[in-house]
Backbone as ProteinMPNN parsed JSONL, in Angstrom:
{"seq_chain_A": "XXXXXXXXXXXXXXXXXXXXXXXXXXXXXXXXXXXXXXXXXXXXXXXXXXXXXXXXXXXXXXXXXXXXXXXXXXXXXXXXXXXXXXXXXXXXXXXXXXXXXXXXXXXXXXXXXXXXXXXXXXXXXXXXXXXXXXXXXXXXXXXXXXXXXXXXXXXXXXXXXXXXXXXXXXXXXXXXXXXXX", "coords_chain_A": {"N_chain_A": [[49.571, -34.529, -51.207], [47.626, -33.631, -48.4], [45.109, -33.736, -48.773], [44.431, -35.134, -51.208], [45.024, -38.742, -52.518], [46.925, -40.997, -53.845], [47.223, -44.041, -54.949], [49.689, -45.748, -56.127], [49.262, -48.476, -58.315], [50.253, -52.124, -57.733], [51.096, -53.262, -60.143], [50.143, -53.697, -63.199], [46.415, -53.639, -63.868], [44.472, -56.358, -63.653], [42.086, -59.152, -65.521], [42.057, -60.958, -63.448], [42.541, -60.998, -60.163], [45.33, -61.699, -58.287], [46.32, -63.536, -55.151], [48.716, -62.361, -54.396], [48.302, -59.651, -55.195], [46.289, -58.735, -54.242], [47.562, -58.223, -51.712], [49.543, -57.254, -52.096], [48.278, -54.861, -52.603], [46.839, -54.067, -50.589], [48.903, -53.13, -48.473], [50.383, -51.355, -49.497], [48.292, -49.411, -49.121], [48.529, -49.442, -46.509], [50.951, -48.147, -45.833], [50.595, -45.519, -47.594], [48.69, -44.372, -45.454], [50.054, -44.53, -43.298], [52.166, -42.629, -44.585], [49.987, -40.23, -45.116], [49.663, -39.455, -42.691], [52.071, -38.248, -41.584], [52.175, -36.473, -43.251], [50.367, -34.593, -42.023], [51.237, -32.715, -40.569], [52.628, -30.698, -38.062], [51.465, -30.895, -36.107], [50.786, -34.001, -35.51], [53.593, -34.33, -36.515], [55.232, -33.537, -34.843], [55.074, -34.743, -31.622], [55.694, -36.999, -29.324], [57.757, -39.613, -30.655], [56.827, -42.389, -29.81], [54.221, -41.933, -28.883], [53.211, -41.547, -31.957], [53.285, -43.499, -32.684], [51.338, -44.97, -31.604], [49.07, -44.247, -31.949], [48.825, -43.938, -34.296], [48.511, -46.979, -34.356], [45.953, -47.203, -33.478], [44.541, -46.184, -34.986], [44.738, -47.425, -37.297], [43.088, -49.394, -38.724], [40.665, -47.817, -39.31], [41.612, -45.771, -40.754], [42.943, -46.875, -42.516], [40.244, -47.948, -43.954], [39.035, -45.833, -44.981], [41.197, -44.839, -47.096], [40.995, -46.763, -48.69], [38.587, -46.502, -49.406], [38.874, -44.177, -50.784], [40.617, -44.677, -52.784], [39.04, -45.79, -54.31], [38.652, -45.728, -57.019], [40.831, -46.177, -58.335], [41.796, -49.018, -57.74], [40.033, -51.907, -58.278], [37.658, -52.687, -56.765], [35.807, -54.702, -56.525], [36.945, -56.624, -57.949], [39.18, -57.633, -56.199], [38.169, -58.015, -53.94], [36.873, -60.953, -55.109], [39.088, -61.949, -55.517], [39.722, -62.466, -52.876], [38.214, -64.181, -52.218], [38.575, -66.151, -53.744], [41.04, -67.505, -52.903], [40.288, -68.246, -50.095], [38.321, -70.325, -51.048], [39.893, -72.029, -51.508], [41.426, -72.623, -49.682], [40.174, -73.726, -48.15], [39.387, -75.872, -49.253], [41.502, -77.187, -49.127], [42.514, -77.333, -46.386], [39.752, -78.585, -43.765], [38.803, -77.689, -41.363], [40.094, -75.019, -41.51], [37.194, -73.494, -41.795], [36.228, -72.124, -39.52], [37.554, -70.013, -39.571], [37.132, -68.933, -42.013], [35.035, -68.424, -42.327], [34.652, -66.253, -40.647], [36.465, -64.735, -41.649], [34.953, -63.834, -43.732], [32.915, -62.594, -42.805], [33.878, -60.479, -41.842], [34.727, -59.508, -44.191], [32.319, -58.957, -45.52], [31.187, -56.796, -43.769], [33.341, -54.806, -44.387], [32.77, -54.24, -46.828], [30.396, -52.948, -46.55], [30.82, -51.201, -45.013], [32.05, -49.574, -47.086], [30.644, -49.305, -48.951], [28.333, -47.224, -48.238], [30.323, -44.96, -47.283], [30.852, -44.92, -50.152], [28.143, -43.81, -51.114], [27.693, -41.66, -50.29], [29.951, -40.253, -51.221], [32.58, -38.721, -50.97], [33.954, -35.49, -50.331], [37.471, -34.74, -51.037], [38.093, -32.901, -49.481], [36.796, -34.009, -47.45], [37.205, -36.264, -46.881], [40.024, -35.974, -45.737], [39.229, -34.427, -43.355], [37.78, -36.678, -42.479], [39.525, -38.832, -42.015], [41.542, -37.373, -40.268], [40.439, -37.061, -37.737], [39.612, -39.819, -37.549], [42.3, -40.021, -37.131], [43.13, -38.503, -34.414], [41.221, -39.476, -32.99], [39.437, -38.909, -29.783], [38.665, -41.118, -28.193], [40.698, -42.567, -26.581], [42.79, -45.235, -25.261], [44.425, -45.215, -23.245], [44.809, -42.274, -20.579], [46.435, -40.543, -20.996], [47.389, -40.593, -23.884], [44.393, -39.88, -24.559], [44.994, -37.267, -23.593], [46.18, -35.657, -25.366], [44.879, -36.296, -27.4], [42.478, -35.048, -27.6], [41.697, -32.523, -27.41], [43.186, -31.42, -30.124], [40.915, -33.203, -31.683], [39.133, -31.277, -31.274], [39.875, -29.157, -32.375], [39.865, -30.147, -35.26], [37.515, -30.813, -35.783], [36.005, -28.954, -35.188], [36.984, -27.078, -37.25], [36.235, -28.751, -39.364], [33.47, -28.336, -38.886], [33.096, -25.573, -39.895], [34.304, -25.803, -42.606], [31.996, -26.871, -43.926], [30.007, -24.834, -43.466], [31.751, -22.925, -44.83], [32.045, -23.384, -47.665], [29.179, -23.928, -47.701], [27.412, -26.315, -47.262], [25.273, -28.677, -46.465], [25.051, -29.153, -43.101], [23.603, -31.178, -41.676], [24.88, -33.606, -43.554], [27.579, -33.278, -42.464], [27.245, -35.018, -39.677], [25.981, -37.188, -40.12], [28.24, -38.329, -42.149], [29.91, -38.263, -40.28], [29.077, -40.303, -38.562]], "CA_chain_A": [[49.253, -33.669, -50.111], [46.848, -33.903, -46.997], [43.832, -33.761, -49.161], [44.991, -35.789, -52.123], [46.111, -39.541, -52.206], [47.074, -41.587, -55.063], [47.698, -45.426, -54.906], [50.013, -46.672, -57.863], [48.732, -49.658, -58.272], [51.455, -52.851, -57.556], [51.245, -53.781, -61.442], [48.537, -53.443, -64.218], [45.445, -54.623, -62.931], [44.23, -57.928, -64.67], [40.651, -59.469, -65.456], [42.035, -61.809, -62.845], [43.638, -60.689, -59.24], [45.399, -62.902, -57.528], [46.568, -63.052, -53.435], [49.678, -61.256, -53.882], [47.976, -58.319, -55.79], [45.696, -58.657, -52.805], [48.669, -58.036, -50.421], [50.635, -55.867, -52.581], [47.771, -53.368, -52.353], [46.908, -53.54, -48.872], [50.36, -52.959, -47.995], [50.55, -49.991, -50.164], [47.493, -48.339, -48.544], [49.208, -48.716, -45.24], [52.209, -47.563, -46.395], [49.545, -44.727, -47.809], [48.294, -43.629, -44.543], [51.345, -43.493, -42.832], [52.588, -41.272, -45.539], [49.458, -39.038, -45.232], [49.923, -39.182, -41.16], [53.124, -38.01, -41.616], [52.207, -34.928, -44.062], [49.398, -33.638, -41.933], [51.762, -31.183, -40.087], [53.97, -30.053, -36.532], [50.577, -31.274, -34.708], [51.246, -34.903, -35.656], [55.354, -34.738, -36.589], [55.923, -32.858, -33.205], [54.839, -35.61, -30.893], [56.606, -38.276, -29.578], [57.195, -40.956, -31.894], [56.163, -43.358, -29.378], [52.753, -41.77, -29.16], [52.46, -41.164, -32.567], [53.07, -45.629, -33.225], [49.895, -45.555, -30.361], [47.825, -43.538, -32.544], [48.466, -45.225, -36.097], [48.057, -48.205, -34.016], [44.634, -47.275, -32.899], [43.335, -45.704, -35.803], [45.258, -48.016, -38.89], [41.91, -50.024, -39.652], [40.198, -46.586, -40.047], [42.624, -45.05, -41.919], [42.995, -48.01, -44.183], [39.226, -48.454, -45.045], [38.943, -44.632, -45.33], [42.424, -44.601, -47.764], [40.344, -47.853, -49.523], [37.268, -45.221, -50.085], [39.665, -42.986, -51.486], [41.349, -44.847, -53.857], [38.463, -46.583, -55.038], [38.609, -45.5, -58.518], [42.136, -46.538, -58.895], [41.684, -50.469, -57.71], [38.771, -52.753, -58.366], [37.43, -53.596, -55.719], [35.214, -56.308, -56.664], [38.079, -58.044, -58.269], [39.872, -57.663, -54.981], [36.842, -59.425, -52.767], [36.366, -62.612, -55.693], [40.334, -62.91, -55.49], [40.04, -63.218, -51.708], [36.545, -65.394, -52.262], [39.076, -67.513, -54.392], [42.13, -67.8, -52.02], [39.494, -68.727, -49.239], [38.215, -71.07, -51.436], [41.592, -73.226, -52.065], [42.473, -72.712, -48.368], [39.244, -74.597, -47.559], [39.298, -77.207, -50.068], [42.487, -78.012, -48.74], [41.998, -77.767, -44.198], [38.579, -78.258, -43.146], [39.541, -76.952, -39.964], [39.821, -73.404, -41.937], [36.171, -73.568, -41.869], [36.147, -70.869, -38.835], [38.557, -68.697, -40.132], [36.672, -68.513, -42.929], [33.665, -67.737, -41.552], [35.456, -64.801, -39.708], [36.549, -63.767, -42.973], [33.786, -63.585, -44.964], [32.35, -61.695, -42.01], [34.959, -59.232, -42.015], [34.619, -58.561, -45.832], [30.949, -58.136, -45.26], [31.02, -55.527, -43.572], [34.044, -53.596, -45.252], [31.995, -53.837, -48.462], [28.955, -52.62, -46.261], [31.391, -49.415, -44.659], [32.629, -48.839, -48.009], [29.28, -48.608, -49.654], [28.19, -46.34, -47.197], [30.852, -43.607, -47.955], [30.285, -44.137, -51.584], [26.623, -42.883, -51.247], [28.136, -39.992, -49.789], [31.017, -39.289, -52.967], [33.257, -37.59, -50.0], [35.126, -34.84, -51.215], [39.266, -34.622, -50.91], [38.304, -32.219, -48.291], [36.014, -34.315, -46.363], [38.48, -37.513, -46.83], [41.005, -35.258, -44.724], [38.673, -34.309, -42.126], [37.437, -37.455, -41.978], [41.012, -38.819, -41.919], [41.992, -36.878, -38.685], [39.463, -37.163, -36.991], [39.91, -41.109, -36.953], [43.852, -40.051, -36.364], [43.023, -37.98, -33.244], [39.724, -40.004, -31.882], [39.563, -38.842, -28.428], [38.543, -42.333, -27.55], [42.141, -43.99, -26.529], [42.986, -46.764, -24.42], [44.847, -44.34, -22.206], [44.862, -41.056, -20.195], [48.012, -40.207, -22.125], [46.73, -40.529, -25.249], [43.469, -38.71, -24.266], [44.836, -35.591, -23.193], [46.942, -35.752, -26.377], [43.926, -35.999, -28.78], [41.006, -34.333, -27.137], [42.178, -30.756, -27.83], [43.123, -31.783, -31.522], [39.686, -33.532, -32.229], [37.846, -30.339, -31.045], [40.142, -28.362, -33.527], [39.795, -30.883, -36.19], [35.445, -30.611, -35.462], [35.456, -26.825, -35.222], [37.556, -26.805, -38.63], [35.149, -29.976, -40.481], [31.686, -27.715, -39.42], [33.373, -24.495, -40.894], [33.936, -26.391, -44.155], [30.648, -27.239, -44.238], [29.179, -23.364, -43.081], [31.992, -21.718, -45.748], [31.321, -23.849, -48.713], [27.513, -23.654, -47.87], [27.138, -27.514, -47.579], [24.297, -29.288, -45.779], [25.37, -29.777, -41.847], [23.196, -32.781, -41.768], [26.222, -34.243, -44.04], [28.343, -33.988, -41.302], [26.929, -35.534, -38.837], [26.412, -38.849, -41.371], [29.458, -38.968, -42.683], [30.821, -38.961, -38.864], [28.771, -41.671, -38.216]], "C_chain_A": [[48.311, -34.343, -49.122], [45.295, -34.637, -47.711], [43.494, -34.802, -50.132], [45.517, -37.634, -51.429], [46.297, -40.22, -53.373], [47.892, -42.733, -54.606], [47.938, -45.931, -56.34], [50.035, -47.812, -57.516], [49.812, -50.573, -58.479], [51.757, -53.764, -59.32], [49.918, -53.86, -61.755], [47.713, -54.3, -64.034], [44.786, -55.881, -63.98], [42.785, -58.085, -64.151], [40.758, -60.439, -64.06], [42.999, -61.772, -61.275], [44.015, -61.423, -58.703], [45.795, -62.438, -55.932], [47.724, -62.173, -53.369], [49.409, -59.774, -54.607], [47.346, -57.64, -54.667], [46.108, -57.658, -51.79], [49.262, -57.081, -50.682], [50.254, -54.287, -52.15], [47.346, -53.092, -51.183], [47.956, -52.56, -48.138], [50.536, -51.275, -48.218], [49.34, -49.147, -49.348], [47.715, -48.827, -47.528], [49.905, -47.718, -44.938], [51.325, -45.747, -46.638], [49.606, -44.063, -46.481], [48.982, -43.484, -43.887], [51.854, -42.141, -43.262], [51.579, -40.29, -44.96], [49.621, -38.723, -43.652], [50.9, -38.051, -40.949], [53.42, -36.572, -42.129], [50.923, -33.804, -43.426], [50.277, -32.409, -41.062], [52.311, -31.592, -38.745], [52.766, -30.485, -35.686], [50.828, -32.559, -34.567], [52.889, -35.272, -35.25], [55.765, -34.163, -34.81], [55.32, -34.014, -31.89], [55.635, -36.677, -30.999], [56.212, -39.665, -30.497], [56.776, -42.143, -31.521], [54.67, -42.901, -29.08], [52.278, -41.726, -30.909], [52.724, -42.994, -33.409], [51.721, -45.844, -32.44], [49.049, -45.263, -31.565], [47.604, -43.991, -34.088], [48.148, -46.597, -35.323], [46.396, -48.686, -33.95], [43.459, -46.638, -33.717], [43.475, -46.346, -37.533], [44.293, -48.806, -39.442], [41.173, -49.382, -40.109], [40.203, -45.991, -41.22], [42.716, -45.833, -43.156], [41.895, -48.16, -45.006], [38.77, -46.91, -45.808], [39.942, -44.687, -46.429], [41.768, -45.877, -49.11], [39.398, -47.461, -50.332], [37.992, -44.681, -51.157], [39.806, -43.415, -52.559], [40.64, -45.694, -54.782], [38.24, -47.122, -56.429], [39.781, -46.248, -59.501], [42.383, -48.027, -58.833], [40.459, -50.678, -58.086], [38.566, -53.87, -57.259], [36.627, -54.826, -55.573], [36.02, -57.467, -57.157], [39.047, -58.645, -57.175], [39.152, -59.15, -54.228], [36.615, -60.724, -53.65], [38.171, -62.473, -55.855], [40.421, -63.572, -54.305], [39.153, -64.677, -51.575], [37.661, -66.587, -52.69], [39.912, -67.87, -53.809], [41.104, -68.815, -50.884], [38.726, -70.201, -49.503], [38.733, -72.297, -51.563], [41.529, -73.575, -50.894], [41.133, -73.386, -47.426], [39.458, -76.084, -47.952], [40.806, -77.797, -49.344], [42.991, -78.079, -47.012], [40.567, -77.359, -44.28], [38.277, -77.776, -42.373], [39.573, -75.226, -40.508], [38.362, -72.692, -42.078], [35.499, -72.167, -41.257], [36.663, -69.732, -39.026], [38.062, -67.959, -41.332], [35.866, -67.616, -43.066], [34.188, -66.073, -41.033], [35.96, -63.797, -40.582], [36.026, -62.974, -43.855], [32.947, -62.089, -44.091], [32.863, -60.285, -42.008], [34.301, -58.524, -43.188], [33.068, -57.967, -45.972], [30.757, -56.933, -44.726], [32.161, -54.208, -43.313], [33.386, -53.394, -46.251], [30.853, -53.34, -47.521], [29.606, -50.843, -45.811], [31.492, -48.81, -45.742], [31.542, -49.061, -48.987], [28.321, -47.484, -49.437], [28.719, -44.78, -47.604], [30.787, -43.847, -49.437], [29.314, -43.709, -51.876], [27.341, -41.594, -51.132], [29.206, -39.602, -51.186], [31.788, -38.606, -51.696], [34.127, -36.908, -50.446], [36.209, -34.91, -50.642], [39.164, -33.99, -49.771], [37.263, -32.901, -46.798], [36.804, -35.801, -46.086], [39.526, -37.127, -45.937], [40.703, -35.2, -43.667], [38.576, -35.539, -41.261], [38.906, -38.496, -41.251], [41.625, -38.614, -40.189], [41.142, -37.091, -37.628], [39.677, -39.065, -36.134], [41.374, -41.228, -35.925], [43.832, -39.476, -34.627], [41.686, -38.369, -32.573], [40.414, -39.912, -30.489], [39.337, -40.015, -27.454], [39.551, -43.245, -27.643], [42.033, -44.665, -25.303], [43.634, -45.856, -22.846], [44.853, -42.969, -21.599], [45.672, -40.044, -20.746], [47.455, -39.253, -23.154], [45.095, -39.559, -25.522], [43.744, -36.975, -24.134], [45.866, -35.125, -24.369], [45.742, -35.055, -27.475], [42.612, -35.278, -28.777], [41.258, -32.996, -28.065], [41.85, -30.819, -29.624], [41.979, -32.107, -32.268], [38.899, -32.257, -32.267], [38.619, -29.783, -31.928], [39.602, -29.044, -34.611], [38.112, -30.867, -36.526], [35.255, -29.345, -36.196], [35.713, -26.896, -36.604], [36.441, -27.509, -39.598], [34.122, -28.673, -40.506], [32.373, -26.234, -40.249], [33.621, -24.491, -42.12], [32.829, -26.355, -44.336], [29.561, -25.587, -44.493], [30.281, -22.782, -44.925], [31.484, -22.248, -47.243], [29.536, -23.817, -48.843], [26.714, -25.085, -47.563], [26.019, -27.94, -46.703], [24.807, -29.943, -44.468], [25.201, -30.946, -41.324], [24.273, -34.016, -42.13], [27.255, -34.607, -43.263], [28.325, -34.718, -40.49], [26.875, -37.311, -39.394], [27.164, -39.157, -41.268], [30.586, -39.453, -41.257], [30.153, -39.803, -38.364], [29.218, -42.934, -38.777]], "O_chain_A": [[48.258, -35.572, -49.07], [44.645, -35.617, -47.347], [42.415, -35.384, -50.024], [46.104, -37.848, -50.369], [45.452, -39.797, -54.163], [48.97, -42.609, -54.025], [47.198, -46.306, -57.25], [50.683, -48.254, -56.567], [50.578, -50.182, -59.36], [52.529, -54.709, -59.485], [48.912, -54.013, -61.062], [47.942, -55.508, -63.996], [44.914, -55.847, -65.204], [42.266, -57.632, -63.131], [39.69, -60.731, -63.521], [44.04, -62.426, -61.208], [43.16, -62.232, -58.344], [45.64, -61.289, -55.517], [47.825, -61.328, -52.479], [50.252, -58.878, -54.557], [47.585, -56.527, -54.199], [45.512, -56.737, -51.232], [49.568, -56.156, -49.93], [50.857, -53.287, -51.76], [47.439, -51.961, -50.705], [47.783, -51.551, -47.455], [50.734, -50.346, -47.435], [49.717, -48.047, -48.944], [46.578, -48.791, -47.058], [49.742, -46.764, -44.177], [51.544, -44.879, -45.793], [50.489, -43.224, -46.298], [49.028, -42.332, -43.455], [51.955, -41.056, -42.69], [52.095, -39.414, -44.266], [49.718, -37.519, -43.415], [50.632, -37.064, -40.263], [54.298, -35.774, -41.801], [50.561, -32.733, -43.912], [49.841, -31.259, -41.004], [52.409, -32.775, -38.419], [52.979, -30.466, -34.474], [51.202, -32.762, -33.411], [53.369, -35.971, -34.357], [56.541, -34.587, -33.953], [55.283, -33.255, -30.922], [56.141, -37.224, -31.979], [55.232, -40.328, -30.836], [56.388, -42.984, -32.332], [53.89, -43.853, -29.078], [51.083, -41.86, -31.17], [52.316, -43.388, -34.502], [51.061, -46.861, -32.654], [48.368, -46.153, -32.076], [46.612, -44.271, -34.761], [47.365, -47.324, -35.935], [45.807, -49.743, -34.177], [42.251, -46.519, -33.516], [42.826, -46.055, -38.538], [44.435, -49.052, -40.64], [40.682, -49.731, -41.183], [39.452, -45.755, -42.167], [42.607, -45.55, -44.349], [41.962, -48.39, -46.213], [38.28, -46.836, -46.935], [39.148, -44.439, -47.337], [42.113, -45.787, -50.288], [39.214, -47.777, -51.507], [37.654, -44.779, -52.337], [39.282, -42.82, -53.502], [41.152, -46.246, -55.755], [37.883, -48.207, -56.888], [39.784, -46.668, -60.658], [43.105, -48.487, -59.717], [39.718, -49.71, -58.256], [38.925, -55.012, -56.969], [36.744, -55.721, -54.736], [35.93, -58.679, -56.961], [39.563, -59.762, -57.19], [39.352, -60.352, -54.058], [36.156, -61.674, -53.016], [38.474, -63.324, -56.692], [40.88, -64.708, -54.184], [39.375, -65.767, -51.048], [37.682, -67.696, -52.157], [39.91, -69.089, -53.983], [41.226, -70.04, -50.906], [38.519, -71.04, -48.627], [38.158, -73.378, -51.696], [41.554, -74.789, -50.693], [41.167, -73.497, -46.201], [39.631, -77.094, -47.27], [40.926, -79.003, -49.133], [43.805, -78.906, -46.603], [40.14, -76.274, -44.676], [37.201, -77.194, -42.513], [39.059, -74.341, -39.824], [38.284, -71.511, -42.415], [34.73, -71.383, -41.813], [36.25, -68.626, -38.679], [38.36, -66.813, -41.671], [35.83, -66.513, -43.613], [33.757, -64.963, -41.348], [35.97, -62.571, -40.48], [36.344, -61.962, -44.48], [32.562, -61.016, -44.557], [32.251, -59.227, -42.158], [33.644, -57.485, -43.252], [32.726, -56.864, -46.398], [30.122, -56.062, -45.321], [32.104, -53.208, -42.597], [33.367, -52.239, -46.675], [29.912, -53.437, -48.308], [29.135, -49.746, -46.11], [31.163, -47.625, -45.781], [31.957, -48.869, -50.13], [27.653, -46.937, -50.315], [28.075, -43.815, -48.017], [30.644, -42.8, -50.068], [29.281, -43.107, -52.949], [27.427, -40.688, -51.961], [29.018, -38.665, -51.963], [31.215, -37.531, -51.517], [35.114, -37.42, -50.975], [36.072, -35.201, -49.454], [39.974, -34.293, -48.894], [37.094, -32.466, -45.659], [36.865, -36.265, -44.948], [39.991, -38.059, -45.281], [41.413, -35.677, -42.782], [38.929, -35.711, -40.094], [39.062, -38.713, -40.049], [41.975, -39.407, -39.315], [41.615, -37.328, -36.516], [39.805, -39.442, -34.969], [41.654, -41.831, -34.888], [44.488, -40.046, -33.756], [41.145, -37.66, -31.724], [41.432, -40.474, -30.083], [39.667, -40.016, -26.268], [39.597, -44.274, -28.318], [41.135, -44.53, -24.472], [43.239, -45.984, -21.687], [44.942, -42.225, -22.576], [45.432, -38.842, -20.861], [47.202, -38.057, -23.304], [44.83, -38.797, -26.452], [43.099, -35.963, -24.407], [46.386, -34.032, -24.148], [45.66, -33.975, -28.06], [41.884, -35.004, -29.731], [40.954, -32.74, -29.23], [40.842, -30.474, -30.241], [41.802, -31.557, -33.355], [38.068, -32.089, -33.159], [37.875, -29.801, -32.908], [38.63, -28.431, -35.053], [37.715, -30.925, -37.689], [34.695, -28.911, -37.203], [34.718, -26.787, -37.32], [35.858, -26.873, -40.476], [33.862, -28.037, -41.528], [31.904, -26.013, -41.366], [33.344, -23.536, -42.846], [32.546, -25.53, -45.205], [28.719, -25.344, -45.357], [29.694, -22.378, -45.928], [30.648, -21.62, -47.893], [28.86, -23.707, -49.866], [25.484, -25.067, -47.6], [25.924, -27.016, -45.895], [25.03, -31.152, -44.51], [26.011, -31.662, -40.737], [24.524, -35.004, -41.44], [27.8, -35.709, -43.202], [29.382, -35.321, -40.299], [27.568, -38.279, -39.081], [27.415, -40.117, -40.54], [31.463, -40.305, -41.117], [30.737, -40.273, -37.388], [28.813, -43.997, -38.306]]}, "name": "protein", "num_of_chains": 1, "seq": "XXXXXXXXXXXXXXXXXXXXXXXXXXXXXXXXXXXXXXXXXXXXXXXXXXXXXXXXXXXXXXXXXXXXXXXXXXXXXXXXXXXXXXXXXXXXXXXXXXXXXXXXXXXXXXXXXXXXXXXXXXXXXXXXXXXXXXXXXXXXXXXXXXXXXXXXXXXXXXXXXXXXXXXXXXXXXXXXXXXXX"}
């Protein structure tokens, strides 16, 4: 469902991951957030399907590290980051020239392991993984006028709906505001 995601893992995970386990599971939590794109409803499916390739376009690194949160339990993610450490490794030792790329890499992973430490302080529930979710899907901040007058509306539903979670469950408002940071 919307709230729910479950990543079967591309084969039984080993003391030892290698690059195509790497890849396998990336892939799959694309694959992932399409899927959940796809199941949030007639506000999404009812749009053209060339806006709605803009909007996974513009929110698929989101969605992915959010869908990465999610499924945290189900991969290992530290075995993930010392398989890439070890790919990166090889792919040095063998072009020096990869030196920058590396660099660019490492940088990267730094601060996905820094986002995705972040929401694990928080523990986000199934229902705040959704919110949070749409919210990235309908960021009112697009590239175009189009696409703006598309997602504005939607975000302010998608808002109004998050703080009323927060008011009916009873939860700490403060929370929101965080976790949308």
């Amino acid at each position: 469902g919307v709230l729910n995601i479950h990543l079967l893992t591309p084969f039984p995970p080993t003391s030892h991951q290698n690059s195509q386990y790497v890849c396998e599971t990336a892939s799959r939590l694309l694959f992932l957030s399409v899927h959940w794109a796809r199941q949030t409803g007639p506000v999404f499916l009812n749009l053209l399907y060339s806006t709605q390739v803009s909007l996974m376009r513009s929110s698929w690194s989101d969605l992915f590290l959010l869908c990465l949160a999610q499924c945290r339990e189900q991969i290992s993610l530290p075995a993930i980051l010392t398989a890439i450490a070890s790919t990166l490794q090889s792919s040095l030792e063998q072009d020096v020239r990869a030196l920058t790329k590396t660099k660019d890499l490492a940088t990267t992973l730094k601060s996905i392991s820094t986002v995705l430490n972040r929401i694990e302080e928080f523990n986000p529930e199934p229902e705040e993984f959704a919110y949070l979710k749409l919210c990235c899907l309908f960021n009112p901040d697009q590239c175009s006028e189009d696409l703006r007058r598309v997602t504005e509306p939607v975000a302010d539903c998608v808002l109004t709906a998050f703080q009323s979670f927060y008011q009916k469950n009873q939860k700490d408002g403060e929370r929101l505001a965080k976790l949308l940071l």
